[in-house]
PDB file of C-alpha atoms and ligand atoms in Angstrom:
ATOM      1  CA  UNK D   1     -41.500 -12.090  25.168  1.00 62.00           C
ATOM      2  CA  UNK D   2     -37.762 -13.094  26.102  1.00 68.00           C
ATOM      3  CA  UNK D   3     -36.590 -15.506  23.707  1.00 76.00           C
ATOM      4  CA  UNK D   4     -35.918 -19.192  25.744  1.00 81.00           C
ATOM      5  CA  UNK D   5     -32.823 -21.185  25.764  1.00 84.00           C
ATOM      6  CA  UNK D   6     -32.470 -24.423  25.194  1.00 89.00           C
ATOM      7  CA  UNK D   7     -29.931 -25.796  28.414  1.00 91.00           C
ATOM      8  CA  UNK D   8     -28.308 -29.073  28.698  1.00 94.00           C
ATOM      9  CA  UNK D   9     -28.000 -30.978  31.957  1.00 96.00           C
ATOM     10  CA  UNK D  10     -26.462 -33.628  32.198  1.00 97.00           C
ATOM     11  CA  UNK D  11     -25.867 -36.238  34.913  1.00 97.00           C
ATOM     12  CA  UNK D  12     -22.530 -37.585  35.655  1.00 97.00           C
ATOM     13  CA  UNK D  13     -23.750 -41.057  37.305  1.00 96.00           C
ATOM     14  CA  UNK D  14     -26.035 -42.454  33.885  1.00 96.00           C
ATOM     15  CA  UNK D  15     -23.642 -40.580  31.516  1.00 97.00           C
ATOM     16  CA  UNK D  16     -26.766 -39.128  30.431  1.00 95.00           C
ATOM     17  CA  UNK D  17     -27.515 -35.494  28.665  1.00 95.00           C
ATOM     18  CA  UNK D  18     -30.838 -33.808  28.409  1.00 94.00           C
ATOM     19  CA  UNK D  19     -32.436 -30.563  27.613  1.00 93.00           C
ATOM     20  CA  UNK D  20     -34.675 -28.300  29.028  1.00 92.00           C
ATOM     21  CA  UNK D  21     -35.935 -24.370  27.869  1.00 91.00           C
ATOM     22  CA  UNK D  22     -35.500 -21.673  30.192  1.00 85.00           C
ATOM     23  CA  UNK D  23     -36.268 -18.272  29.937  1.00 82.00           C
ATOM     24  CA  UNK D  24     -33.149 -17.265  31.678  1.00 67.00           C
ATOM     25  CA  UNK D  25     -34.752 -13.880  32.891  1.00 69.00           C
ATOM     26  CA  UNK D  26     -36.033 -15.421  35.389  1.00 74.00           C
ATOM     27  CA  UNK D  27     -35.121 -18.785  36.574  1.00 77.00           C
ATOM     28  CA  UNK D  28     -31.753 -21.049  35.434  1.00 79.00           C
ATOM     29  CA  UNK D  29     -31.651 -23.939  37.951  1.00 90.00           C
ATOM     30  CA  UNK D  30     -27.822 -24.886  38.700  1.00 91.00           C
ATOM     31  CA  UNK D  31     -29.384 -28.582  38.931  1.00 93.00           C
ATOM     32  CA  UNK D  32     -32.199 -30.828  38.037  1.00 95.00           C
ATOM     33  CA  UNK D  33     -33.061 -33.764  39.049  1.00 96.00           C
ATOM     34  CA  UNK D  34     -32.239 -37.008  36.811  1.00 97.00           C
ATOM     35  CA  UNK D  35     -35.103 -38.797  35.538  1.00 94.00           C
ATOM     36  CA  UNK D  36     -32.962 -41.865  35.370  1.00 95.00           C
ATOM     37  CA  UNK D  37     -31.825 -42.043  38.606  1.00 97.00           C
ATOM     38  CA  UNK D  38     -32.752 -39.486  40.670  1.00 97.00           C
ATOM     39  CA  UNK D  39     -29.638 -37.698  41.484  1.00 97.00           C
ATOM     40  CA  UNK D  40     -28.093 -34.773  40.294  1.00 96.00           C
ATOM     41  CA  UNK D  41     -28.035 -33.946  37.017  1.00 97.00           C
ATOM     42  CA  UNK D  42     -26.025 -30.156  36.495  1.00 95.00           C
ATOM     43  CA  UNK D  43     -26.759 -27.455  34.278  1.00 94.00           C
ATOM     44  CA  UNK D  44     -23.951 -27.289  31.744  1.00 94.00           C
ATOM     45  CA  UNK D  45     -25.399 -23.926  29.649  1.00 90.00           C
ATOM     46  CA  UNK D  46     -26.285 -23.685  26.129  1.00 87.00           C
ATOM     47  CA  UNK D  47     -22.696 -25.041  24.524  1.00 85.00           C
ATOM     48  CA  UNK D  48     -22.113 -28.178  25.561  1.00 92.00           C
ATOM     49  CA  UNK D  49     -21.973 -31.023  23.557  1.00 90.00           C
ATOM     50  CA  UNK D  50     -22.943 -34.684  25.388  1.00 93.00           C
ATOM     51  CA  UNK D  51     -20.273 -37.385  24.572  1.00 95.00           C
ATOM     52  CA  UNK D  52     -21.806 -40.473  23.150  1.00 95.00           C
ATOM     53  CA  UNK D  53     -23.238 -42.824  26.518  1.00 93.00           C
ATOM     54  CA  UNK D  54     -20.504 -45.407  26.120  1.00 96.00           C
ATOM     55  CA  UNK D  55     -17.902 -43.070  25.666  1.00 97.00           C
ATOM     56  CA  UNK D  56     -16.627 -43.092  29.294  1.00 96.00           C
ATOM     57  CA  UNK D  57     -13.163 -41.583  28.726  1.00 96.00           C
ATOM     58  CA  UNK D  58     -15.131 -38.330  27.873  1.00 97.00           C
ATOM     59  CA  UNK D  59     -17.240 -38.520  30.726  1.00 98.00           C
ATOM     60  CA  UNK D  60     -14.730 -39.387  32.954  1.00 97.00           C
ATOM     61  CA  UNK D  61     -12.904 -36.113  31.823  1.00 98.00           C
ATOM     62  CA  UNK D  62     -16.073 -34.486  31.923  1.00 97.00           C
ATOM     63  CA  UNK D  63     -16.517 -35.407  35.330  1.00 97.00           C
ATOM     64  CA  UNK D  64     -12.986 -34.388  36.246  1.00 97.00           C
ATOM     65  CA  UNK D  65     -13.768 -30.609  34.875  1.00 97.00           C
ATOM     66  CA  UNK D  66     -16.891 -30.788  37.078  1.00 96.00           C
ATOM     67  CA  UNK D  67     -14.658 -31.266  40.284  1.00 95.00           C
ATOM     68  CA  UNK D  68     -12.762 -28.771  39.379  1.00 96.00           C
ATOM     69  CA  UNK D  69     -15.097 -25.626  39.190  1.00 94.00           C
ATOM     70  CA  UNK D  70     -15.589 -26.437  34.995  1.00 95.00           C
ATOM     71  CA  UNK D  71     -19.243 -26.402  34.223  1.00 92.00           C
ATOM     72  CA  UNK D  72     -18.749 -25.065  30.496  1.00 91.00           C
ATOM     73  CA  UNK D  73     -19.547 -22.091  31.353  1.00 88.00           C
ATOM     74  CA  UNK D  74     -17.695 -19.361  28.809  1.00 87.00           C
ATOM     75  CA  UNK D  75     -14.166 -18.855  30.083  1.00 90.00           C
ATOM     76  CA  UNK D  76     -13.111 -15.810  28.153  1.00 86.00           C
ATOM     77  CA  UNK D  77      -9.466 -14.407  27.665  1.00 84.00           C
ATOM     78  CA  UNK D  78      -7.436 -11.504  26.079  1.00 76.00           C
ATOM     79  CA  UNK D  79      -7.777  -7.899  25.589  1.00 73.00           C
ATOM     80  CA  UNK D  80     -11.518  -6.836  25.635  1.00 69.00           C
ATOM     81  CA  UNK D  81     -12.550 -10.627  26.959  1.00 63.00           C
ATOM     82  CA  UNK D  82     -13.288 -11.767  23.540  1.00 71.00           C
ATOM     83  CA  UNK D  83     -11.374 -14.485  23.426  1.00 82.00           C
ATOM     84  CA  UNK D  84     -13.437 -17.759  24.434  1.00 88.00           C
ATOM     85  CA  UNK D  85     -10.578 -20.824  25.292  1.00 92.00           C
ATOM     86  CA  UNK D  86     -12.073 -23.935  23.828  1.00 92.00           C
ATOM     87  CA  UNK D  87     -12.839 -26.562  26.222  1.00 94.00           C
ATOM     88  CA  UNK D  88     -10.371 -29.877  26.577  1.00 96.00           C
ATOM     89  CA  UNK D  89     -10.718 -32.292  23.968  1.00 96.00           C
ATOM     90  CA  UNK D  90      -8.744 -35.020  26.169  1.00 97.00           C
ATOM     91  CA  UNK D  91      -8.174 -35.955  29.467  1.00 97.00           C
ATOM     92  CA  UNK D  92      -4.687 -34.901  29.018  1.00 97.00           C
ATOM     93  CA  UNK D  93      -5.833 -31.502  27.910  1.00 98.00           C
ATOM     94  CA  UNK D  94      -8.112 -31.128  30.608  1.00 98.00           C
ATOM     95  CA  UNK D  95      -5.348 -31.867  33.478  1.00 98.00           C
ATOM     96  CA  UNK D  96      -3.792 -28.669  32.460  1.00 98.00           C
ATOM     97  CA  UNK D  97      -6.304 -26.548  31.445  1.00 97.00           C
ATOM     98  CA  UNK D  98      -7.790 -26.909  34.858  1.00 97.00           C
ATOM     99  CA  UNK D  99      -4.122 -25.690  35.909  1.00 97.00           C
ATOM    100  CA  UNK D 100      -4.000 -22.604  33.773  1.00 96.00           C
ATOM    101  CA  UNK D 101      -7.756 -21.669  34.092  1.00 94.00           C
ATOM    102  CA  UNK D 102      -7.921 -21.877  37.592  1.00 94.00           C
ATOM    103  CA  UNK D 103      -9.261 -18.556  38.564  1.00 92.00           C
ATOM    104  CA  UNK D 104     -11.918 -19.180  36.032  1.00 91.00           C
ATOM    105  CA  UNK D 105     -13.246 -21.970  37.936  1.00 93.00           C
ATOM    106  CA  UNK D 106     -16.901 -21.882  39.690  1.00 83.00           C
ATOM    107  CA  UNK D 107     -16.125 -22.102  43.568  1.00 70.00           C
ATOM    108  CA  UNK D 108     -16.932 -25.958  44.149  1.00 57.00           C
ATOM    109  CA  UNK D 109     -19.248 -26.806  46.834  1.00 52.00           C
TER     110      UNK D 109
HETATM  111 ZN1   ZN G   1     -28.712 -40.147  36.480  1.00 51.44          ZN
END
């Protein structure tokens, strides 16, 4: 049996994260549905870390990734694309890192 992964979703309206096991084999959904309010909540992969609730500056920059194509998936650099870039710790950091990773970014519907 294929080992299941743990995924976090999160929604960007209740500043909520939640998990959910996949076996990635066969089915990843890019979305679930919140079960606080019924929107959107997005599939941010096995890494990410939820800010605390009340920590809006973090979801705002979260948020602002989001728009720009940034779903923490693994953005991976340098000879032999072994290289993972960390992820912006600010909202600072995360204005230009959506700059230099550009062509990284998921096309944004
Ligand atoms: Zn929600």
């Amino acid at each position: 049996m294929p080992t299941p992964y743990n995924m976090a979703f999160a929604c960007l309206s209740c500043c909520k994260s939640f998990k959910r096991e996949f076996n990635l084999a066969k089915e990843c959904p890019a979305k679930l549905t919140c079960p606080d309010c019924g929107g959107a909540a997005h599939n941010f992969g096995r890494d990410f870390k939820a800010p605390k609730r009340s920590d809006k500056r973090q979801w705002d920059k979260i948020r602002f990734l989001f728009d720009h194509g940034f779903r923490f998936q693994k953005i991976r650099v340098g000879s032999g694309h072994h290289d993972v870039v960390p992820y912006p710790e600010t909202m600072d950091e995360a204005r230009e890192f959506v700059v230099k990773y550009k062509k990284y970014a998921a096309h944004v519907d």
